[in-house]
PDB file of C-alpha atoms in Angstrom:
ATOM      1  CA  UNK A   1     -67.888  50.659  41.684  1.00 49.00           C
ATOM      2  CA  UNK A   2     -66.772  48.223  44.645  1.00 50.00           C
ATOM      3  CA  UNK A   3     -63.773  48.625  47.068  1.00 49.00           C
ATOM      4  CA  UNK A   4     -61.603  46.754  44.354  1.00 52.00           C
ATOM      5  CA  UNK A   5     -62.125  49.342  41.831  1.00 55.00           C
ATOM      6  CA  UNK A   6     -64.642  47.081  40.023  1.00 54.00           C
ATOM      7  CA  UNK A   7     -67.625  48.867  38.361  1.00 52.00           C
ATOM      8  CA  UNK A   8     -71.008  47.283  38.193  1.00 50.00           C
ATOM      9  CA  UNK A   9     -70.732  46.491  34.618  1.00 48.00           C
ATOM     10  CA  UNK A  10     -73.051  47.549  31.682  1.00 48.00           C
ATOM     11  CA  UNK A  11     -76.876  47.320  31.854  1.00 48.00           C
ATOM     12  CA  UNK A  12     -76.965  44.263  29.827  1.00 48.00           C
ATOM     13  CA  UNK A  13     -76.004  42.210  33.037  1.00 53.00           C
ATOM     14  CA  UNK A  14     -78.214  41.862  36.122  1.00 70.00           C
ATOM     15  CA  UNK A  15     -76.645  42.350  39.655  1.00 74.00           C
ATOM     16  CA  UNK A  16     -76.155  38.600  40.223  1.00 75.00           C
ATOM     17  CA  UNK A  17     -74.318  38.205  37.045  1.00 76.00           C
ATOM     18  CA  UNK A  18     -72.072  41.142  37.657  1.00 78.00           C
ATOM     19  CA  UNK A  19     -71.242  39.780  41.082  1.00 84.00           C
ATOM     20  CA  UNK A  20     -70.554  36.268  39.862  1.00 84.00           C
ATOM     21  CA  UNK A  21     -68.244  37.813  37.149  1.00 84.00           C
ATOM     22  CA  UNK A  22     -66.379  40.018  39.567  1.00 88.00           C
ATOM     23  CA  UNK A  23     -65.803  37.127  41.819  1.00 89.00           C
ATOM     24  CA  UNK A  24     -64.320  35.212  39.148  1.00 88.00           C
ATOM     25  CA  UNK A  25     -62.183  38.178  37.993  1.00 90.00           C
ATOM     26  CA  UNK A  26     -60.893  38.572  41.543  1.00 90.00           C
ATOM     27  CA  UNK A  27     -59.809  35.064  41.636  1.00 89.00           C
ATOM     28  CA  UNK A  28     -57.435  35.772  38.769  1.00 89.00           C
ATOM     29  CA  UNK A  29     -56.402  39.338  39.843  1.00 89.00           C
ATOM     30  CA  UNK A  30     -53.038  38.406  41.543  1.00 86.00           C
ATOM     31  CA  UNK A  31     -51.862  36.398  38.536  1.00 87.00           C
ATOM     32  CA  UNK A  32     -52.746  39.208  36.177  1.00 90.00           C
ATOM     33  CA  UNK A  33     -50.906  41.792  38.142  1.00 88.00           C
ATOM     34  CA  UNK A  34     -47.884  39.434  38.375  1.00 83.00           C
ATOM     35  CA  UNK A  35     -47.965  39.217  34.422  1.00 85.00           C
ATOM     36  CA  UNK A  36     -48.579  43.082  34.163  1.00 86.00           C
ATOM     37  CA  UNK A  37     -45.991  44.104  36.607  1.00 81.00           C
ATOM     38  CA  UNK A  38     -43.183  41.944  34.957  1.00 78.00           C
ATOM     39  CA  UNK A  39     -44.181  43.177  31.503  1.00 81.00           C
ATOM     40  CA  UNK A  40     -44.323  46.920  32.607  1.00 80.00           C
ATOM     41  CA  UNK A  41     -41.968  47.097  35.774  1.00 71.00           C
ATOM     42  CA  UNK A  42     -44.560  49.636  37.476  1.00 72.00           C
ATOM     43  CA  UNK A  43     -46.924  48.824  40.114  1.00 74.00           C
ATOM     44  CA  UNK A  44     -49.047  51.702  39.136  1.00 79.00           C
ATOM     45  CA  UNK A  45     -49.149  50.719  35.291  1.00 84.00           C
ATOM     46  CA  UNK A  46     -49.762  47.234  36.099  1.00 86.00           C
ATOM     47  CA  UNK A  47     -52.836  48.113  38.164  1.00 89.00           C
ATOM     48  CA  UNK A  48     -53.813  50.221  35.195  1.00 91.00           C
ATOM     49  CA  UNK A  49     -53.459  47.256  32.926  1.00 92.00           C
ATOM     50  CA  UNK A  50     -55.403  44.935  35.258  1.00 93.00           C
ATOM     51  CA  UNK A  51     -58.217  47.545  35.610  1.00 93.00           C
ATOM     52  CA  UNK A  52     -58.503  47.753  31.815  1.00 94.00           C
ATOM     53  CA  UNK A  53     -58.768  44.021  31.579  1.00 92.00           C
ATOM     54  CA  UNK A  54     -61.758  44.232  34.001  1.00 92.00           C
ATOM     55  CA  UNK A  55     -63.435  46.716  31.709  1.00 92.00           C
ATOM     56  CA  UNK A  56     -62.842  44.744  28.674  1.00 90.00           C
ATOM     57  CA  UNK A  57     -64.221  41.607  30.542  1.00 89.00           C
ATOM     58  CA  UNK A  58     -67.168  43.522  31.750  1.00 85.00           C
ATOM     59  CA  UNK A  59     -68.058  44.573  28.113  1.00 86.00           C
ATOM     60  CA  UNK A  60     -67.585  40.950  26.376  1.00 83.00           C
ATOM     61  CA  UNK A  61     -69.712  38.061  26.256  1.00 81.00           C
ATOM     62  CA  UNK A  62     -67.681  35.501  27.807  1.00 76.00           C
ATOM     63  CA  UNK A  63     -70.194  32.713  28.329  1.00 77.00           C
ATOM     64  CA  UNK A  64     -68.488  30.429  25.760  1.00 79.00           C
ATOM     65  CA  UNK A  65     -64.785  31.057  27.172  1.00 80.00           C
ATOM     66  CA  UNK A  66     -63.962  27.629  28.790  1.00 81.00           C
ATOM     67  CA  UNK A  67     -60.622  28.971  30.367  1.00 84.00           C
ATOM     68  CA  UNK A  68     -61.195  32.593  31.656  1.00 87.00           C
ATOM     69  CA  UNK A  69     -57.781  32.813  33.274  1.00 86.00           C
ATOM     70  CA  UNK A  70     -56.018  32.300  29.999  1.00 86.00           C
ATOM     71  CA  UNK A  71     -58.438  34.673  28.038  1.00 88.00           C
ATOM     72  CA  UNK A  72     -57.712  37.208  30.910  1.00 91.00           C
ATOM     73  CA  UNK A  73     -53.987  36.770  30.552  1.00 89.00           C
ATOM     74  CA  UNK A  74     -54.290  37.287  26.753  1.00 89.00           C
ATOM     75  CA  UNK A  75     -56.081  40.515  27.405  1.00 91.00           C
ATOM     76  CA  UNK A  76     -53.663  41.810  29.865  1.00 92.00           C
ATOM     77  CA  UNK A  77     -50.691  40.896  27.658  1.00 90.00           C
ATOM     78  CA  UNK A  78     -52.445  42.977  24.712  1.00 90.00           C
ATOM     79  CA  UNK A  79     -52.882  45.940  27.109  1.00 92.00           C
ATOM     80  CA  UNK A  80     -49.254  45.868  28.443  1.00 89.00           C
ATOM     81  CA  UNK A  81     -47.985  45.626  24.563  1.00 87.00           C
ATOM     82  CA  UNK A  82     -50.000  48.644  23.854  1.00 88.00           C
ATOM     83  CA  UNK A  83     -48.731  50.540  26.824  1.00 86.00           C
ATOM     84  CA  UNK A  84     -45.142  49.432  25.987  1.00 82.00           C
ATOM     85  CA  UNK A  85     -45.454  50.712  22.294  1.00 80.00           C
ATOM     86  CA  UNK A  86     -46.919  54.030  23.489  1.00 79.00           C
ATOM     87  CA  UNK A  87     -44.235  54.269  26.039  1.00 66.00           C
ATOM     88  CA  UNK A  88     -41.384  53.630  23.513  1.00 55.00           C
ATOM     89  CA  UNK A  89     -43.170  55.984  21.076  1.00 55.00           C
ATOM     90  CA  UNK A  90     -42.706  58.811  23.754  1.00 49.00           C
ATOM     91  CA  UNK A  91     -39.369  57.645  24.832  1.00 44.00           C
ATOM     92  CA  UNK A  92     -40.611  57.489  28.289  1.00 43.00           C
ATOM     93  CA  UNK A  93     -39.132  55.798  31.237  1.00 42.00           C
ATOM     94  CA  UNK A  94     -41.458  53.478  33.397  1.00 42.00           C
ATOM     95  CA  UNK A  95     -43.127  55.034  36.414  1.00 33.00           C
ATOM     96  CA  UNK A  96     -40.967  53.361  38.842  1.00 37.00           C
ATOM     97  CA  UNK A  97     -37.236  52.557  38.868  1.00 32.00           C
ATOM     98  CA  UNK A  98     -35.439  50.159  40.856  1.00 33.00           C
ATOM     99  CA  UNK A  99     -32.036  48.812  41.063  1.00 31.00           C
ATOM    100  CA  UNK A 100     -33.121  45.366  42.142  1.00 32.00           C
ATOM    101  CA  UNK A 101     -31.217  42.509  40.410  1.00 29.00           C
ATOM    102  CA  UNK A 102     -31.539  38.989  40.312  1.00 32.00           C
ATOM    103  CA  UNK A 103     -29.228  36.071  41.448  1.00 31.00           C
ATOM    104  CA  UNK A 104     -27.445  34.587  38.506  1.00 29.00           C
ATOM    105  CA  UNK A 105     -28.789  31.299  37.292  1.00 31.00           C
ATOM    106  CA  UNK A 106     -26.583  28.229  36.384  1.00 32.00           C
ATOM    107  CA  UNK A 107     -26.265  28.112  32.600  1.00 34.00           C
ATOM    108  CA  UNK A 108     -27.846  25.279  31.082  1.00 40.00           C
ATOM    109  CA  UNK A 109     -31.285  24.333  29.423  1.00 38.00           C
ATOM    110  CA  UNK A 110     -32.628  23.158  32.689  1.00 39.00           C
ATOM    111  CA  UNK A 111     -32.067  26.497  34.259  1.00 43.00           C
ATOM    112  CA  UNK A 112     -34.010  28.351  31.587  1.00 43.00           C
ATOM    113  CA  UNK A 113     -37.282  28.680  33.448  1.00 44.00           C
ATOM    114  CA  UNK A 114     -35.400  29.619  36.658  1.00 43.00           C
ATOM    115  CA  UNK A 115     -33.544  32.220  34.792  1.00 44.00           C
ATOM    116  CA  UNK A 116     -36.715  33.617  33.268  1.00 44.00           C
ATOM    117  CA  UNK A 117     -38.386  33.880  36.666  1.00 44.00           C
ATOM    118  CA  UNK A 118     -35.512  35.452  38.525  1.00 44.00           C
ATOM    119  CA  UNK A 119     -34.903  38.189  35.918  1.00 43.00           C
ATOM    120  CA  UNK A 120     -38.786  38.736  35.922  1.00 43.00           C
ATOM    121  CA  UNK A 121     -38.835  40.365  39.116  1.00 44.00           C
ATOM    122  CA  UNK A 122     -35.898  42.592  38.442  1.00 45.00           C
ATOM    123  CA  UNK A 123     -36.907  43.091  34.671  1.00 48.00           C
ATOM    124  CA  UNK A 124     -35.966  46.895  34.648  1.00 48.00           C
ATOM    125  CA  UNK A 125     -32.375  45.742  34.429  1.00 45.00           C
ATOM    126  CA  UNK A 126     -32.660  44.844  30.959  1.00 52.00           C
ATOM    127  CA  UNK A 127     -35.798  46.759  30.202  1.00 50.00           C
ATOM    128  CA  UNK A 128     -34.430  49.152  27.376  1.00 53.00           C
ATOM    129  CA  UNK A 129     -32.771  46.389  25.834  1.00 56.00           C
ATOM    130  CA  UNK A 130     -35.956  44.580  24.776  1.00 70.00           C
ATOM    131  CA  UNK A 131     -38.396  45.543  22.227  1.00 79.00           C
ATOM    132  CA  UNK A 132     -42.108  45.543  23.332  1.00 84.00           C
ATOM    133  CA  UNK A 133     -42.753  42.270  21.248  1.00 87.00           C
ATOM    134  CA  UNK A 134     -39.471  40.454  22.737  1.00 86.00           C
ATOM    135  CA  UNK A 135     -40.478  41.399  26.325  1.00 82.00           C
ATOM    136  CA  UNK A 136     -44.255  40.170  25.874  1.00 87.00           C
ATOM    137  CA  UNK A 137     -42.866  36.881  24.305  1.00 88.00           C
ATOM    138  CA  UNK A 138     -40.330  36.513  27.015  1.00 84.00           C
ATOM    139  CA  UNK A 139     -42.537  37.167  29.966  1.00 83.00           C
ATOM    140  CA  UNK A 140     -45.533  35.351  28.935  1.00 86.00           C
ATOM    141  CA  UNK A 141     -43.802  32.051  27.721  1.00 85.00           C
ATOM    142  CA  UNK A 142     -40.816  31.770  29.940  1.00 80.00           C
ATOM    143  CA  UNK A 143     -42.380  33.119  33.144  1.00 75.00           C
ATOM    144  CA  UNK A 144     -46.123  32.286  32.714  1.00 81.00           C
ATOM    145  CA  UNK A 145     -46.155  29.279  30.218  1.00 80.00           C
ATOM    146  CA  UNK A 146     -48.305  30.689  27.685  1.00 86.00           C
ATOM    147  CA  UNK A 147     -48.107  28.779  24.576  1.00 88.00           C
ATOM    148  CA  UNK A 148     -46.164  30.397  21.512  1.00 90.00           C
ATOM    149  CA  UNK A 149     -49.440  30.132  19.537  1.00 91.00           C
ATOM    150  CA  UNK A 150     -51.280  32.577  22.064  1.00 89.00           C
ATOM    151  CA  UNK A 151     -48.236  34.632  22.327  1.00 90.00           C
ATOM    152  CA  UNK A 152     -48.153  34.788  18.531  1.00 90.00           C
ATOM    153  CA  UNK A 153     -51.874  35.796  18.335  1.00 89.00           C
ATOM    154  CA  UNK A 154     -51.065  38.842  20.777  1.00 88.00           C
ATOM    155  CA  UNK A 155     -48.109  40.208  18.877  1.00 87.00           C
ATOM    156  CA  UNK A 156     -49.530  39.462  15.558  1.00 88.00           C
ATOM    157  CA  UNK A 157     -46.741  36.911  14.537  1.00 90.00           C
ATOM    158  CA  UNK A 158     -46.727  33.216  13.857  1.00 92.00           C
ATOM    159  CA  UNK A 159     -45.922  30.858  16.633  1.00 90.00           C
ATOM    160  CA  UNK A 160     -42.263  30.360  14.905  1.00 92.00           C
ATOM    161  CA  UNK A 161     -41.653  34.254  15.278  1.00 91.00           C
ATOM    162  CA  UNK A 162     -43.018  34.451  18.686  1.00 90.00           C
ATOM    163  CA  UNK A 163     -40.244  31.555  19.623  1.00 91.00           C
ATOM    164  CA  UNK A 164     -37.682  33.669  18.057  1.00 90.00           C
ATOM    165  CA  UNK A 165     -38.764  36.675  19.813  1.00 89.00           C
ATOM    166  CA  UNK A 166     -38.617  35.017  23.342  1.00 87.00           C
ATOM    167  CA  UNK A 167     -35.162  33.502  22.142  1.00 85.00           C
ATOM    168  CA  UNK A 168     -33.752  36.658  21.427  1.00 82.00           C
ATOM    169  CA  UNK A 169     -35.051  38.242  24.697  1.00 81.00           C
ATOM    170  CA  UNK A 170     -33.556  35.324  26.701  1.00 79.00           C
ATOM    171  CA  UNK A 171     -30.250  35.835  25.273  1.00 76.00           C
ATOM    172  CA  UNK A 172     -30.141  39.427  26.283  1.00 71.00           C
ATOM    173  CA  UNK A 173     -31.290  38.711  29.617  1.00 67.00           C
ATOM    174  CA  UNK A 174     -28.609  35.975  30.186  1.00 66.00           C
ATOM    175  CA  UNK A 175     -26.107  38.673  29.175  1.00 61.00           C
ATOM    176  CA  UNK A 176     -27.268  41.083  31.721  1.00 54.00           C
ATOM    177  CA  UNK A 177     -24.758  42.011  34.581  1.00 44.00           C
ATOM    178  CA  UNK A 178     -26.078  40.370  37.835  1.00 49.00           C
ATOM    179  CA  UNK A 179     -24.272  40.000  41.234  1.00 41.00           C
ATOM    180  CA  UNK A 180     -22.626  36.532  42.254  1.00 41.00           C
ATOM    181  CA  UNK A 181     -24.852  34.345  44.198  1.00 64.00           C
ATOM    182  CA  UNK A 182     -24.249  33.830  47.878  1.00 81.00           C
ATOM    183  CA  UNK A 183     -25.242  30.262  48.465  1.00 84.00           C
ATOM    184  CA  UNK A 184     -24.634  30.386  52.142  1.00 89.00           C
ATOM    185  CA  UNK A 185     -27.066  33.227  52.622  1.00 90.00           C
ATOM    186  CA  UNK A 186     -29.500  31.649  50.233  1.00 91.00           C
ATOM    187  CA  UNK A 187     -29.394  28.367  52.388  1.00 92.00           C
ATOM    188  CA  UNK A 188     -30.120  30.314  55.620  1.00 93.00           C
ATOM    189  CA  UNK A 189     -33.254  31.931  53.928  1.00 93.00           C
ATOM    190  CA  UNK A 190     -34.334  28.464  52.783  1.00 93.00           C
ATOM    191  CA  UNK A 191     -33.734  26.958  56.196  1.00 94.00           C
ATOM    192  CA  UNK A 192     -35.783  29.823  57.737  1.00 94.00           C
ATOM    193  CA  UNK A 193     -38.668  28.980  54.925  1.00 94.00           C
ATOM    194  CA  UNK A 194     -38.661  25.301  56.040  1.00 91.00           C
ATOM    195  CA  UNK A 195     -38.903  26.032  59.534  1.00 92.00           C
ATOM    196  CA  UNK A 196     -41.766  28.470  59.110  1.00 92.00           C
ATOM    197  CA  UNK A 197     -43.529  26.037  56.808  1.00 91.00           C
ATOM    198  CA  UNK A 198     -43.178  23.329  59.420  1.00 89.00           C
ATOM    199  CA  UNK A 199     -44.680  25.469  62.062  1.00 89.00           C
ATOM    200  CA  UNK A 200     -47.460  26.838  59.853  1.00 88.00           C
ATOM    201  CA  UNK A 201     -46.130  30.456  60.672  1.00 91.00           C
ATOM    202  CA  UNK A 202     -47.866  32.560  58.055  1.00 91.00           C
ATOM    203  CA  UNK A 203     -46.267  35.909  59.016  1.00 93.00           C
ATOM    204  CA  UNK A 204     -42.661  34.473  59.055  1.00 94.00           C
ATOM    205  CA  UNK A 205     -43.430  33.067  55.546  1.00 94.00           C
ATOM    206  CA  UNK A 206     -44.447  36.389  54.156  1.00 93.00           C
ATOM    207  CA  UNK A 207     -41.367  38.034  55.635  1.00 94.00           C
ATOM    208  CA  UNK A 208     -39.029  35.703  53.725  1.00 94.00           C
ATOM    209  CA  UNK A 209     -40.858  36.120  50.464  1.00 92.00           C
ATOM    210  CA  UNK A 210     -40.521  38.896  47.738  1.00 83.00           C
ATOM    211  CA  UNK A 211     -43.823  40.896  47.355  1.00 81.00           C
ATOM    212  CA  UNK A 212     -44.175  39.796  43.949  1.00 71.00           C
ATOM    213  CA  UNK A 213     -42.881  36.275  44.420  1.00 80.00           C
ATOM    214  CA  UNK A 214     -44.010  33.541  41.977  1.00 77.00           C
ATOM    215  CA  UNK A 215     -44.694  29.863  42.717  1.00 82.00           C
ATOM    216  CA  UNK A 216     -44.740  27.974  39.707  1.00 78.00           C
ATOM    217  CA  UNK A 217     -45.932  23.989  39.890  1.00 79.00           C
ATOM    218  CA  UNK A 218     -46.806  21.478  37.043  1.00 72.00           C
ATOM    219  CA  UNK A 219     -50.338  22.507  37.330  1.00 71.00           C
ATOM    220  CA  UNK A 220     -50.391  26.390  37.748  1.00 69.00           C
ATOM    221  CA  UNK A 221     -49.005  29.648  38.930  1.00 71.00           C
ATOM    222  CA  UNK A 222     -49.385  31.404  42.140  1.00 78.00           C
ATOM    223  CA  UNK A 223     -48.328  34.969  42.523  1.00 74.00           C
ATOM    224  CA  UNK A 224     -47.858  37.502  45.583  1.00 80.00           C
ATOM    225  CA  UNK A 225     -46.586  36.910  48.884  1.00 87.00           C
ATOM    226  CA  UNK A 226     -49.763  36.542  50.597  1.00 89.00           C
ATOM    227  CA  UNK A 227     -50.967  33.433  48.185  1.00 87.00           C
ATOM    228  CA  UNK A 228     -47.604  31.865  48.164  1.00 89.00           C
ATOM    229  CA  UNK A 229     -47.498  31.959  51.914  1.00 91.00           C
ATOM    230  CA  UNK A 230     -50.875  30.308  52.326  1.00 88.00           C
ATOM    231  CA  UNK A 231     -49.620  27.409  49.920  1.00 85.00           C
ATOM    232  CA  UNK A 232     -46.340  27.224  51.769  1.00 84.00           C
ATOM    233  CA  UNK A 233     -48.193  26.934  55.001  1.00 77.00           C
ATOM    234  CA  UNK A 234     -49.925  23.739  53.872  1.00 74.00           C
ATOM    235  CA  UNK A 235     -46.763  22.288  52.647  1.00 76.00           C
ATOM    236  CA  UNK A 236     -46.072  21.456  56.363  1.00 77.00           C
ATOM    237  CA  UNK A 237     -46.385  17.655  55.934  1.00 82.00           C
ATOM    238  CA  UNK A 238     -43.777  17.703  53.252  1.00 84.00           C
ATOM    239  CA  UNK A 239     -41.560  20.111  55.047  1.00 84.00           C
ATOM    240  CA  UNK A 240     -40.767  17.413  57.636  1.00 87.00           C
ATOM    241  CA  UNK A 241     -39.334  15.025  54.901  1.00 90.00           C
ATOM    242  CA  UNK A 242     -37.731  17.767  52.803  1.00 91.00           C
ATOM    243  CA  UNK A 243     -33.808  17.723  52.501  1.00 92.00           C
ATOM    244  CA  UNK A 244     -31.703  20.729  51.498  1.00 92.00           C
ATOM    245  CA  UNK A 245     -30.498  20.182  48.076  1.00 92.00           C
ATOM    246  CA  UNK A 246     -28.980  21.811  44.937  1.00 91.00           C
ATOM    247  CA  UNK A 247     -31.526  21.427  42.090  1.00 89.00           C
ATOM    248  CA  UNK A 248     -30.031  22.013  38.792  1.00 82.00           C
ATOM    249  CA  UNK A 249     -27.120  24.110  40.534  1.00 82.00           C
ATOM    250  CA  UNK A 250     -29.876  26.290  42.320  1.00 84.00           C
ATOM    251  CA  UNK A 251     -30.557  26.383  45.894  1.00 90.00           C
ATOM    252  CA  UNK A 252     -33.540  24.135  46.736  1.00 92.00           C
ATOM    253  CA  UNK A 253     -35.071  21.321  48.427  1.00 94.00           C
ATOM    254  CA  UNK A 254     -35.649  17.647  47.690  1.00 94.00           C
ATOM    255  CA  UNK A 255     -38.776  15.956  49.100  1.00 93.00           C
ATOM    256  CA  UNK A 256     -38.302  12.064  49.628  1.00 91.00           C
ATOM    257  CA  UNK A 257     -41.162   9.772  50.230  1.00 89.00           C
ATOM    258  CA  UNK A 258     -40.449   6.081  50.998  1.00 87.00           C
ATOM    259  CA  UNK A 259     -36.796   6.643  49.842  1.00 85.00           C
ATOM    260  CA  UNK A 260     -37.961   7.898  46.497  1.00 91.00           C
ATOM    261  CA  UNK A 261     -37.551  11.583  45.215  1.00 93.00           C
ATOM    262  CA  UNK A 262     -41.121  12.815  44.949  1.00 93.00           C
ATOM    263  CA  UNK A 263     -40.731  16.364  44.314  1.00 92.00           C
ATOM    264  CA  UNK A 264     -38.239  19.267  44.319  1.00 93.00           C
ATOM    265  CA  UNK A 265     -38.371  23.010  44.881  1.00 93.00           C
ATOM    266  CA  UNK A 266     -35.757  25.561  43.627  1.00 89.00           C
ATOM    267  CA  UNK A 267     -35.450  28.896  44.692  1.00 89.00           C
ATOM    268  CA  UNK A 268     -34.171  32.325  43.191  1.00 81.00           C
ATOM    269  CA  UNK A 269     -33.777  35.373  45.189  1.00 82.00           C
ATOM    270  CA  UNK A 270     -33.790  39.255  45.357  1.00 75.00           C
ATOM    271  CA  UNK A 271     -32.408  40.902  47.917  1.00 75.00           C
ATOM    272  CA  UNK A 272     -32.264  38.014  50.248  1.00 84.00           C
ATOM    273  CA  UNK A 273     -36.063  37.231  49.916  1.00 86.00           C
ATOM    274  CA  UNK A 274     -37.449  34.403  47.798  1.00 88.00           C
ATOM    275  CA  UNK A 275     -38.411  35.564  44.465  1.00 80.00           C
ATOM    276  CA  UNK A 276     -39.332  32.483  42.624  1.00 79.00           C
ATOM    277  CA  UNK A 277     -40.263  28.929  43.674  1.00 86.00           C
ATOM    278  CA  UNK A 278     -40.218  26.407  40.981  1.00 84.00           C
ATOM    279  CA  UNK A 279     -41.855  23.198  42.204  1.00 88.00           C
ATOM    280  CA  UNK A 280     -41.540  20.081  40.112  1.00 88.00           C
ATOM    281  CA  UNK A 281     -43.840  17.187  40.809  1.00 89.00           C
ATOM    282  CA  UNK A 282     -44.017  15.354  37.580  1.00 88.00           C
ATOM    283  CA  UNK A 283     -42.285  11.785  37.836  1.00 90.00           C
ATOM    284  CA  UNK A 284     -40.589  12.264  34.405  1.00 89.00           C
ATOM    285  CA  UNK A 285     -39.508  15.881  34.885  1.00 86.00           C
ATOM    286  CA  UNK A 286     -38.175  14.873  38.613  1.00 90.00           C
ATOM    287  CA  UNK A 287     -36.134  12.239  37.130  1.00 90.00           C
ATOM    288  CA  UNK A 288     -34.510  14.387  34.668  1.00 87.00           C
ATOM    289  CA  UNK A 289     -33.283  17.093  37.202  1.00 86.00           C
ATOM    290  CA  UNK A 290     -29.826  17.135  38.423  1.00 88.00           C
ATOM    291  CA  UNK A 291     -30.402  17.064  42.373  1.00 91.00           C
ATOM    292  CA  UNK A 292     -27.518  17.179  44.777  1.00 91.00           C
ATOM    293  CA  UNK A 293     -28.275  16.763  48.458  1.00 92.00           C
ATOM    294  CA  UNK A 294     -26.225  19.086  50.619  1.00 86.00           C
TER     295      UNK A 294
END
């Protein structure tokens, strides 16, 4: 077992294969932990779920698996579903409790993803209102863009039924009590984020980010303050042309290149820290956004 808790695997693999498999797994660890944490609301349980995913990977023949990240996300989803069902059957509370609540998102279809991500960090607010299947559908689809077909496979339902599960969960989450947004304070945090990105100040970026922050782009998801800070540090060349804006009513940034809106960043917050960064670069999606410079 190495320093990350990864055992050497079974005897069917040689040392080189084990090392290669472990490196691939480690490249997905932060994402898998983010999925598990938002499913379970407990860091300790999330670590257990990720560890179980490694054990299952080490015992499986994945040579024909083209998308290892998707395969592992599915495994973690199934592990979390089993843990949630076991917890419900014992009427137990999660291992950790928190009173963290997320900032309210502005109502409207364009805000669904932001709403989902913001409450993902503070999922315990509505933990007991969601069934295990509802929560899994909501977290995997709305937070991590897992297709309904794959969600349905995990919960043993059709894609249509998985969509309905996520929709019910979303309605309950939208009805949860959350505090009013402090847009002035949010703008201060974003301005500090922008200054730190321009200067490449990694430590300042980490301080502005929630430990379980999620940055989502058109091509993927980055989870955790360290990973997101590294990505933000590479944003410096865009940071100099970014302008404060409201993106779909949320505190954000608009990046213009040659007088053309190139991309947007929308932020959600937990306790004055950035919990979610929604980055849109696809021209069609950018054009459809309601962007107001401030």
